Short mmCIF file of C-alpha atoms in Angstrom, two decimals:
data_model
loop_
_atom_site.label_atom_id
_atom_site.label_comp_id
_atom_site.label_asym_id
_atom_site.label_seq_id
_atom_site.Cartn_x
_atom_site.Cartn_y
_atom_site.Cartn_z
CA UNK A 1 18.46 17.09 -16.43
CA UNK A 2 18.25 13.92 -14.32
CA UNK A 3 15.21 13.60 -12.11
CA UNK A 4 15.73 13.69 -8.36
CA UNK A 5 15.40 10.27 -6.76
CA UNK A 6 13.49 10.16 -3.50
CA UNK A 7 14.51 7.18 -1.30
CA UNK A 8 11.91 4.46 -0.91
CA UNK A 9 11.17 1.96 1.86
CA UNK A 10 11.73 -0.90 -0.57
CA UNK A 11 15.28 0.22 -1.47
CA UNK A 12 16.92 -1.67 1.40
CA UNK A 13 15.07 -4.86 0.45
CA UNK A 14 16.15 -4.53 -3.18
CA UNK A 15 19.76 -3.91 -2.12
CA UNK A 16 19.71 -6.92 0.18
CA UNK A 17 18.40 -9.08 -2.68
CA UNK A 18 21.13 -7.80 -5.00
CA UNK A 19 23.87 -8.52 -2.45
CA UNK A 20 23.00 -12.18 -1.97
CA UNK A 21 25.43 -14.73 -3.35
CA UNK A 22 22.50 -16.78 -4.57
CA UNK A 23 19.33 -15.04 -5.61
CA UNK A 24 16.14 -15.87 -7.45
CA UNK A 25 14.83 -13.69 -10.28
CA UNK A 26 12.83 -10.86 -8.72
CA UNK A 27 9.26 -9.98 -9.67
CA UNK A 28 8.33 -6.44 -8.59
CA UNK A 29 4.56 -6.13 -8.29
CA UNK A 30 2.26 -3.17 -7.71
CA UNK A 31 -0.18 -0.72 -9.27
CA UNK A 32 0.77 1.50 -12.18
CA UNK A 33 2.89 4.57 -11.39
CA UNK A 34 3.84 3.69 -7.81
CA UNK A 35 7.54 3.94 -8.72
CA UNK A 36 8.58 0.39 -9.61
CA UNK A 37 10.72 1.26 -12.64
CA UNK A 38 12.32 4.23 -10.87
CA UNK A 39 13.30 2.03 -7.91
CA UNK A 40 14.92 -0.48 -10.27
CA UNK A 41 16.83 2.31 -12.04
CA UNK A 42 18.10 3.42 -8.63
CA UNK A 43 19.14 -0.14 -7.80
CA UNK A 44 21.00 -0.30 -11.12
CA UNK A 45 23.38 2.42 -9.94
CA UNK A 46 25.10 -0.25 -7.84
CA UNK A 47 25.88 -2.40 -10.91
CA UNK A 48 28.60 -2.01 -13.51
CA UNK A 49 26.05 -2.20 -16.33
CA UNK A 50 22.29 -2.04 -16.80
CA UNK A 51 20.21 -3.55 -19.60
CA UNK A 52 16.53 -2.60 -19.74
CA UNK A 53 13.78 -4.00 -21.95
CA UNK A 54 10.32 -2.45 -21.95
CA UNK A 55 8.04 -4.95 -23.67
CA UNK A 56 5.34 -2.37 -24.36
CA UNK A 57 7.77 -0.04 -26.15
CA UNK A 58 10.34 -2.51 -27.47
CA UNK A 59 8.21 -5.24 -29.00
CA UNK A 60 11.15 -6.45 -31.14
CA UNK A 61 12.46 -8.31 -28.07
CA UNK A 62 9.36 -10.47 -27.73
CA UNK A 63 10.32 -13.09 -30.36
CA UNK A 64 13.46 -13.92 -28.35
CA UNK A 65 11.22 -15.37 -25.66
CA UNK A 66 8.45 -16.73 -27.90
CA UNK A 67 10.21 -19.98 -28.71
CA UNK A 68 9.27 -23.60 -28.16
CA UNK A 69 12.30 -24.47 -26.05
CA UNK A 70 13.43 -21.73 -23.66
CA UNK A 71 17.20 -21.39 -23.43
CA UNK A 72 17.92 -18.39 -21.22
CA UNK A 73 21.65 -18.45 -21.95
CA UNK A 74 20.87 -18.07 -25.64
CA UNK A 75 18.23 -15.42 -24.95
CA UNK A 76 20.66 -13.36 -22.85
CA UNK A 77 23.33 -13.46 -25.54
CA UNK A 78 20.76 -12.32 -28.11
CA UNK A 79 19.62 -9.49 -25.80
CA UNK A 80 23.23 -8.35 -25.47
CA UNK A 81 23.60 -8.16 -29.25
CA UNK A 82 20.32 -6.25 -29.72
CA UNK A 83 21.01 -3.87 -26.83
CA UNK A 84 24.65 -3.36 -27.78
CA UNK A 85 25.74 -4.04 -24.19
CA UNK A 86 27.50 -6.97 -22.54
CA UNK A 87 25.45 -8.92 -20.02
CA UNK A 88 27.91 -10.18 -17.40
CA UNK A 89 27.08 -12.44 -14.49
CA UNK A 90 27.28 -10.62 -11.17
CA UNK A 91 27.96 -7.28 -12.88
CA UNK A 92 24.86 -6.58 -14.98
CA UNK A 93 21.30 -5.90 -13.85
CA UNK A 94 18.81 -7.11 -16.47
CA UNK A 95 15.44 -5.36 -16.16
CA UNK A 96 12.37 -6.75 -17.94
CA UNK A 97 9.80 -3.96 -17.63
CA UNK A 98 6.08 -4.15 -18.50
CA UNK A 99 6.65 -7.88 -18.59
CA UNK A 100 2.91 -8.58 -18.62
CA UNK A 101 3.05 -7.68 -22.34
CA UNK A 102 5.18 -10.78 -22.94
CA UNK A 103 3.94 -13.74 -20.84
CA UNK A 104 6.69 -15.92 -22.29
CA UNK A 105 9.22 -13.63 -20.61
CA UNK A 106 7.51 -14.27 -17.27
CA UNK A 107 7.76 -18.00 -17.92
CA UNK A 108 11.46 -17.60 -18.71
CA UNK A 109 12.12 -16.34 -15.17
CA UNK A 110 11.73 -19.91 -13.94
CA UNK A 111 14.74 -20.97 -15.98
CA UNK A 112 16.98 -18.08 -14.95
CA UNK A 113 17.03 -19.55 -11.44
CA UNK A 114 18.15 -22.93 -12.78
CA UNK A 115 20.44 -22.01 -15.68
CA UNK A 116 21.82 -18.52 -14.83
CA UNK A 117 21.54 -18.16 -11.04
CA UNK A 118 24.38 -15.60 -10.92
CA UNK A 119 22.60 -13.13 -13.21
CA UNK A 120 20.55 -10.40 -11.51
CA UNK A 121 17.15 -10.29 -13.23
CA UNK A 122 14.26 -8.04 -12.19
CA UNK A 123 10.87 -8.09 -13.89
CA UNK A 124 8.05 -5.61 -13.26
CA UNK A 125 4.66 -4.79 -14.67
CA UNK A 126 1.58 -2.78 -13.92
CA UNK A 127 -1.08 -5.35 -14.82
CA UNK A 128 1.11 -8.26 -13.87
CA UNK A 129 -1.47 -10.03 -11.70
CA UNK A 130 -3.74 -10.67 -14.68
CA UNK A 131 -0.88 -12.11 -16.72
CA UNK A 132 0.10 -14.38 -13.84
CA UNK A 133 -3.49 -15.57 -13.51
CA UNK A 134 -3.52 -16.64 -17.17
CA UNK A 135 -0.31 -18.67 -16.94
CA UNK A 136 -0.80 -22.44 -16.56
CA UNK A 137 1.57 -22.47 -13.60
CA UNK A 138 3.84 -20.10 -11.75
CA UNK A 139 7.43 -20.61 -10.68
CA UNK A 140 6.89 -21.51 -7.05
CA UNK A 141 10.26 -21.62 -5.33
CA UNK A 142 12.06 -20.23 -8.37
CA UNK A 143 10.92 -16.58 -8.32
CA UNK A 144 10.98 -14.04 -5.50
CA UNK A 145 8.20 -11.43 -5.39
CA UNK A 146 8.17 -7.98 -3.78
CA UNK A 147 5.11 -5.76 -3.55
CA UNK A 148 5.38 -2.00 -3.97
CA UNK A 149 2.93 0.74 -3.00
CA UNK A 150 2.70 4.54 -3.14
CA UNK A 151 5.04 6.55 -0.93
CA UNK A 152 4.61 6.45 2.84
CA UNK A 153 4.44 9.51 5.06
CA UNK A 154 8.06 8.90 6.07
CA UNK A 155 9.10 8.85 2.42
CA UNK A 156 7.13 12.07 1.92
CA UNK A 157 9.02 13.67 4.80
CA UNK A 158 12.37 12.64 3.32
CA UNK A 159 11.37 13.95 -0.12
CA UNK A 160 10.58 17.29 1.51
CA UNK A 161 13.95 17.43 3.29
CA UNK A 162 12.49 16.81 6.76
CA UNK A 163 14.94 14.13 7.92
CA UNK A 164 15.77 16.00 11.14
CA UNK A 165 12.09 16.35 11.99
CA UNK A 166 11.62 12.64 11.33
CA UNK A 167 14.55 11.79 13.61
CA UNK A 168 13.06 13.94 16.39
CA UNK A 169 9.74 12.17 15.96
CA UNK A 170 11.43 8.76 16.06
CA UNK A 171 13.07 9.69 19.38
CA UNK A 172 9.78 10.79 20.95
CA UNK A 173 7.68 8.49 23.14
CA UNK A 174 4.81 8.51 25.60
CA UNK A 175 7.37 9.37 28.28
CA UNK A 176 8.90 12.17 26.20
CA UNK A 177 6.35 13.62 23.72
CA UNK A 178 7.30 15.99 20.94
CA UNK A 179 7.89 19.67 21.76
CA UNK A 180 4.86 21.69 20.67
CA UNK A 181 6.53 23.45 17.67
CA UNK A 182 7.65 20.10 16.19
CA UNK A 183 4.25 18.55 16.87
CA UNK A 184 2.52 21.44 15.07
CA UNK A 185 4.89 21.13 12.11
CA UNK A 186 4.15 17.41 11.76
CA UNK A 187 0.41 18.14 11.87
CA UNK A 188 0.78 20.55 8.98
CA UNK A 189 2.80 18.05 6.97
CA UNK A 190 0.36 15.19 7.53
CA UNK A 191 -2.50 17.42 6.34
CA UNK A 192 -0.49 18.17 3.20
CA UNK A 193 0.23 14.46 2.74
CA UNK A 194 -3.49 13.68 2.84
CA UNK A 195 -4.03 16.05 -0.08
CA UNK A 196 -0.91 15.30 -2.13
CA UNK A 197 -0.87 11.57 -1.40
CA UNK A 198 2.04 9.27 -2.12
CA UNK A 199 2.09 8.81 -5.88
CA UNK A 200 5.73 9.63 -6.69
CA UNK A 201 4.93 12.02 -9.55
CA UNK A 202 2.49 13.98 -7.36
CA UNK A 203 5.02 14.15 -4.52
CA UNK A 204 7.72 15.36 -6.93
CA UNK A 205 5.34 18.03 -8.22
CA UNK A 206 4.63 19.17 -4.65
CA UNK A 207 8.33 19.37 -3.79
CA UNK A 208 8.91 21.38 -6.96
CA UNK A 209 5.93 23.77 -6.80
CA UNK A 210 4.13 23.56 -3.42
CA UNK A 211 1.00 24.00 -5.54
CA UNK A 212 -2.00 21.79 -4.75
CA UNK A 213 -3.60 22.50 -8.13
CA UNK A 214 -0.47 21.35 -9.96
CA UNK A 215 -0.57 18.12 -7.93
CA UNK A 216 -4.24 17.65 -8.79
CA UNK A 217 -3.41 17.77 -12.50
CA UNK A 218 -0.93 14.92 -11.97
CA UNK A 219 -3.49 12.97 -9.95
CA UNK A 220 -6.18 13.44 -12.60
CA UNK A 221 -3.81 12.09 -15.26
CA UNK A 222 -3.09 9.02 -13.12
CA UNK A 223 -6.80 8.31 -12.60
CA UNK A 224 -7.40 8.60 -16.36
CA UNK A 225 -4.48 6.20 -16.97
CA UNK A 226 -6.08 3.68 -14.61
CA UNK A 227 -9.39 3.97 -16.42
CA UNK A 228 -7.68 3.63 -19.81
CA UNK A 229 -6.27 0.31 -18.56
CA UNK A 230 -9.71 -1.17 -17.85
CA UNK A 231 -10.20 -2.70 -21.32
CA UNK A 232 -7.00 -4.68 -20.70
CA UNK A 233 -8.40 -6.37 -17.56
CA UNK A 234 -10.18 -9.11 -19.47
CA UNK A 235 -12.77 -9.69 -22.14
CA UNK A 236 -15.58 -10.60 -19.75
CA UNK A 237 -15.58 -7.47 -17.59
CA UNK A 238 -17.35 -4.25 -18.52
CA UNK A 239 -14.96 -1.24 -18.36
CA UNK A 240 -17.89 0.97 -17.33
CA UNK A 241 -18.60 -1.36 -14.40
CA UNK A 242 -14.93 -1.15 -13.39
CA UNK A 243 -15.05 2.64 -13.61
CA UNK A 244 -18.25 2.88 -11.56
CA UNK A 245 -16.97 0.39 -8.97
CA UNK A 246 -13.70 2.28 -8.60
CA UNK A 247 -15.49 5.59 -8.07
CA UNK A 248 -17.94 4.01 -5.66
CA UNK A 249 -15.01 2.63 -3.67
CA UNK A 250 -13.81 6.22 -3.21
CA UNK A 251 -17.27 7.41 -2.13
CA UNK A 252 -17.74 4.48 0.26
CA UNK A 253 -14.17 4.52 1.57
CA UNK A 254 -13.82 3.14 5.14
CA UNK A 255 -17.50 2.05 5.23
CA UNK A 256 -18.87 -1.45 4.72
CA UNK A 257 -19.07 -1.65 0.94
CA UNK A 258 -22.62 -1.75 -0.42
CA UNK A 259 -22.77 -3.35 -3.85
CA UNK A 260 -26.12 -1.78 -4.72
CA UNK A 261 -24.60 1.69 -4.33
CA UNK A 262 -22.56 1.19 -7.52
CA UNK A 263 -24.15 3.13 -10.35
CA UNK A 264 -25.64 1.07 -13.18
CA UNK A 265 -27.97 -1.43 -11.45
CA UNK A 266 -25.40 -4.21 -11.64
CA UNK A 267 -25.82 -7.53 -9.86
CA UNK A 268 -23.89 -7.96 -6.63
CA UNK A 269 -21.91 -10.81 -8.23
CA UNK A 270 -20.84 -8.52 -11.08
CA UNK A 271 -19.71 -5.77 -8.71
CA UNK A 272 -17.88 -8.32 -6.56
CA UNK A 273 -15.95 -9.51 -9.62
CA UNK A 274 -15.09 -5.91 -10.58
CA UNK A 275 -13.81 -5.17 -7.07
CA UNK A 276 -11.70 -8.34 -7.12
CA UNK A 277 -10.09 -7.22 -10.37
CA UNK A 278 -9.44 -3.70 -9.05
CA UNK A 279 -7.82 -5.27 -6.00
CA UNK A 280 -5.63 -7.46 -8.22
CA UNK A 281 -4.52 -4.35 -10.09
CA UNK A 282 -3.57 -2.81 -6.73
CA UNK A 283 -6.02 0.08 -7.13
CA UNK A 284 -8.20 -0.76 -4.14
CA UNK A 285 -7.26 -2.41 -0.86
CA UNK A 286 -9.93 -4.57 0.81
CA UNK A 287 -10.25 -4.48 4.60
CA UNK A 288 -12.02 -7.68 5.62
CA UNK A 289 -14.10 -8.39 8.70
CA UNK A 290 -12.70 -10.93 11.14
CA UNK A 291 -14.18 -12.29 14.36
CA UNK A 292 -10.63 -12.00 15.75
CA UNK A 293 -10.98 -14.68 18.41
CA UNK A 294 -7.39 -15.71 17.74
CA UNK A 295 -4.65 -15.97 15.14
CA UNK A 296 -4.40 -16.16 12.21
CA UNK A 297 -6.99 -13.44 11.70
CA UNK A 298 -7.77 -14.71 8.22
CA UNK A 299 -9.15 -17.97 9.60
CA UNK A 300 -12.24 -16.09 10.79
CA UNK A 301 -12.50 -13.61 7.92
CA UNK A 302 -15.86 -12.95 6.27
CA UNK A 303 -15.45 -11.73 2.68
CA UNK A 304 -19.10 -10.60 2.58
CA UNK A 305 -18.18 -7.83 5.05
CA UNK A 306 -15.50 -5.65 3.52
CA UNK A 307 -14.48 -2.02 3.52
CA UNK A 308 -12.49 -0.67 0.59
CA UNK A 309 -9.55 1.70 0.71
CA UNK A 310 -8.31 3.41 -2.43
CA UNK A 311 -4.55 2.99 -2.85
CA UNK A 312 -3.80 6.67 -2.23
CA UNK A 313 -5.47 9.50 -0.31
CA UNK A 314 -4.68 12.12 -2.96
CA UNK A 315 -6.19 9.98 -5.74
CA UNK A 316 -9.21 9.33 -3.54
CA UNK A 317 -9.90 13.05 -3.35
CA UNK A 318 -9.60 13.41 -7.12
CA UNK A 319 -12.00 10.52 -7.67
CA UNK A 320 -14.46 12.06 -5.24
CA UNK A 321 -14.23 15.32 -7.17
CA UNK A 322 -14.86 13.49 -10.46
CA UNK A 323 -17.81 11.61 -8.95
CA UNK A 324 -19.51 14.26 -6.82
CA UNK A 325 -18.22 17.39 -8.57
CA UNK A 326 -17.24 19.10 -5.32
CA UNK A 327 -14.79 18.19 -2.58
CA UNK A 328 -14.21 21.73 -1.30
CA UNK A 329 -15.76 20.92 2.08
CA UNK A 330 -13.58 17.84 2.58
CA UNK A 331 -10.47 19.71 1.42
CA UNK A 332 -11.25 22.55 3.83
CA UNK A 333 -11.74 20.01 6.62
CA UNK A 334 -8.30 18.53 5.97
CA UNK A 335 -6.59 21.90 5.86
CA UNK A 336 -8.33 23.80 8.65
CA UNK A 337 -10.41 21.62 11.00
CA UNK A 338 -9.23 20.93 14.51
CA UNK A 339 -7.53 17.62 15.23
CA UNK A 340 -10.64 15.99 16.72
CA UNK A 341 -12.86 16.86 13.76
CA UNK A 342 -10.25 15.83 11.21
CA UNK A 343 -9.93 12.37 12.73
CA UNK A 344 -13.50 11.70 13.83
CA UNK A 345 -15.62 13.35 11.13
CA UNK A 346 -14.17 12.12 7.87
CA UNK A 347 -12.75 9.07 6.14
CA UNK A 348 -9.28 10.40 5.37
CA UNK A 349 -7.63 9.74 8.74
CA UNK A 350 -8.89 6.15 8.87
CA UNK A 351 -7.85 5.59 5.27
CA UNK A 352 -4.40 7.05 5.89
CA UNK A 353 -3.97 4.80 8.92
CA UNK A 354 -4.84 1.66 6.97
CA UNK A 355 -2.55 2.52 4.07
CA UNK A 356 0.35 3.35 6.38
CA UNK A 357 -0.14 0.10 8.33
CA UNK A 358 0.06 -1.81 5.06
CA UNK A 359 2.94 0.10 3.50
CA UNK A 360 5.38 -0.31 6.41
CA UNK A 361 5.12 -4.09 6.42
CA UNK A 362 7.76 -6.20 4.72
CA UNK A 363 7.29 -6.12 0.92
CA UNK A 364 8.26 -9.76 0.54
CA UNK A 365 4.70 -11.07 0.92
CA UNK A 366 1.19 -9.82 0.17
CA UNK A 367 -0.43 -8.60 3.39
CA UNK A 368 -4.11 -8.35 4.28
CA UNK A 369 -5.96 -5.76 6.36
CA UNK A 370 -8.72 -6.67 8.82
CA UNK A 371 -11.31 -4.94 10.96
CA UNK A 372 -13.90 -6.02 13.49
CA UNK A 373 -17.58 -5.14 13.63
CA UNK A 374 -20.39 -6.39 15.83
CA UNK A 375 -22.88 -7.81 13.36
CA UNK A 376 -25.93 -7.99 15.60
CA UNK A 377 -28.94 -6.06 14.32
CA UNK A 378 -28.64 -2.29 14.90
CA UNK A 379 -25.23 -2.76 16.54
CA UNK A 380 -22.70 -0.03 15.75
CA UNK A 381 -19.60 -1.32 17.51
CA UNK A 382 -16.54 -1.39 15.24
CA UNK A 383 -12.77 -1.44 15.63
CA UNK A 384 -11.09 0.18 12.62
CA UNK A 385 -8.20 -2.26 12.24
CA UNK A 386 -7.21 -5.54 13.85
CA UNK A 387 -3.63 -6.74 13.59
CA UNK A 388 -1.33 -9.02 15.57
CA UNK A 389 1.76 -8.64 17.70
CA UNK A 390 3.71 -11.35 19.52
CA UNK A 391 1.07 -13.97 18.75
CA UNK A 392 -1.66 -11.77 20.26
CA UNK A 393 -4.60 -9.99 18.64
CA UNK A 394 -3.93 -6.23 18.51
CA UNK A 395 -6.83 -3.77 18.08
CA UNK A 396 -6.01 -0.42 16.43
CA UNK A 397 -8.60 2.31 16.80
CA UNK A 398 -8.38 5.54 14.77
CA UNK A 399 -9.88 8.10 17.13
CA UNK A 400 -9.13 11.53 18.56
CA UNK A 401 -11.13 11.15 21.75
CA UNK A 402 -10.48 9.02 24.79
CA UNK A 403 -12.90 6.99 26.85
CA UNK A 404 -16.20 8.41 25.67
CA UNK A 405 -15.37 7.87 22.03
CA UNK A 406 -13.87 4.41 22.42
CA UNK A 407 -16.77 2.28 23.59
CA UNK A 408 -16.28 -0.13 20.68
CA UNK A 409 -12.66 -0.69 21.63
CA UNK A 410 -13.48 -1.41 25.28
CA UNK A 411 -16.22 -3.82 24.20
CA UNK A 412 -13.87 -5.62 21.82
CA UNK A 413 -11.06 -5.90 24.37
CA UNK A 414 -13.50 -7.13 27.00
CA UNK A 415 -14.96 -9.84 24.72
CA UNK A 416 -11.56 -11.00 23.47
CA UNK A 417 -9.90 -10.72 26.90
CA UNK A 418 -7.21 -8.34 25.63
CA UNK A 419 -5.07 -6.03 27.70
CA UNK A 420 -3.26 -3.86 25.13
CA UNK A 421 -4.40 -1.68 22.25
CA UNK A 422 -3.25 1.15 19.99
CA UNK A 423 -5.07 4.39 19.38
CA UNK A 424 -3.89 6.17 16.25
CA UNK A 425 -4.77 9.84 16.14
CA UNK A 426 -3.30 13.26 15.51
CA UNK A 427 -2.44 13.71 19.16
CA UNK A 428 1.06 13.89 20.54
CA UNK A 429 2.65 10.70 21.81
CA UNK A 430 1.12 9.38 25.00
CA UNK A 431 -0.47 6.47 26.86
CA UNK A 432 -3.31 5.88 29.28
CA UNK A 433 -4.98 3.12 31.24
CA UNK A 434 -8.71 2.45 31.42
CA UNK A 435 -10.32 0.61 34.31
CA UNK A 436 -13.15 -1.28 32.66
CA UNK A 437 -16.24 -1.14 34.93
CA UNK A 438 -17.96 -3.78 32.80
CA UNK A 439 -14.92 -6.04 32.81
CA UNK A 440 -14.58 -6.62 36.55
CA UNK A 441 -12.28 -3.62 36.81
CA UNK A 442 -9.74 -5.04 34.35
CA UNK A 443 -7.12 -2.50 33.29
CA UNK A 444 -6.85 -1.82 29.56
CA UNK A 445 -3.56 -0.28 28.43
CA UNK A 446 -3.59 2.01 25.39
CA UNK A 447 -0.57 3.51 23.67
CA UNK A 448 -1.09 6.46 21.34
CA UNK A 449 0.66 5.88 18.03
CA UNK A 450 0.09 9.12 16.10
CA UNK A 451 -1.01 8.97 12.47
CA UNK A 452 2.23 10.70 11.57
CA UNK A 453 4.29 8.00 13.36
CA UNK A 454 2.79 4.67 12.30
CA UNK A 455 6.22 3.58 11.05
CA UNK A 456 7.21 3.59 14.74
CA UNK A 457 4.43 1.30 15.96
CA UNK A 458 6.72 -1.67 16.65
CA UNK A 459 8.94 0.40 18.95
CA UNK A 460 5.85 1.79 20.68
CA UNK A 461 4.43 -1.70 21.19
CA UNK A 462 7.65 -2.80 22.90
CA UNK A 463 6.78 -0.53 25.85
CA UNK A 464 3.77 -2.73 26.66
CA UNK A 465 4.01 -5.50 29.22
CA UNK A 466 3.15 -8.52 27.08
#
């Protein structure tokens, strides 16, 4: 029986690439088990034929690429003979999966652009970043990359057959909030999404069973798979250090990462290297401090001040369970606590916000996440995320309370002379103005972009007077 395909955000980008008259070979990048191969199989349905090579399973194809002089026309004809399928320009999708297992195949992508530009070639791999790092050069201008992540909340809604609910949410605004029954339903679904997460196999298991324990078994298997990969990261990195750093990232999620908190008495430089490798593998997402005095935000980034997000909320909970042995209190908080407590008294809402902000951005480039923190001694002021919109710095605060709980935001806006901000919470849609008594009565405008509607942030931002 064929598995059900759940539409992905990246599908439209893949289709657009496939429809171009001229196209570069495509490199699909992302962590293991986020759905890369499945998305390519779905794309292949639009082609007359599909030829797939998995270099981890089909090692007999490697010698075709391991030659002194790369001739892609010759290689393609040899692939056709071995696969027993014709490879026709403009009609066949050639998929090179787990391509990190054959670096020569990655190198060959450069020549597909020059010698067979009409052939649609997609390559993907789970530990691709390490293979690319080891290559003497990379095909700048000859290869197009796309970055793929776990499923978004919108994709989760679609997988659960909630398209009509999503349409109603998309039509809501601060002027016309959601009716209470629809709002309550979205709250329940976002709580479920925090627990299930966006790993496609876990989502499929939830759709099939509606059983959290069944989803946890899937999540545990994925975590073990990640840890089994650690020996492949490189000869100079200790797999135990990678394991401890990954688990510490889950424990310290959304807080400034403290290197000394990693079990094993490792040096800060060793932990920093481990975190960099986990980030390359797509397992953790750094959120870097920026002074945010202007754009680009990265020009004032300080890599010594970073928070770490794990790539998926569901996997984060499983890691916490493996590390601490008990997450029942956090699970209960997600399922039963009131909206204010869920957002303000735990890391999951802030983590979900950061992941959603990242996942809805164009997949054609690698994006960074930033935050702001006052670094004076004993200062506690912090804005959860800092982004940009229309060449202006945009603060995004994840909070459930208004003025009393947003002192950091008002301070940041006052210092940076900003007028507009976003508050992401589990409230209904809305907006409010704040007359800043410490800012000569300046009016700060805040739009509420709910955690369950971060895909709609651009449309919400358009209502501001910029």
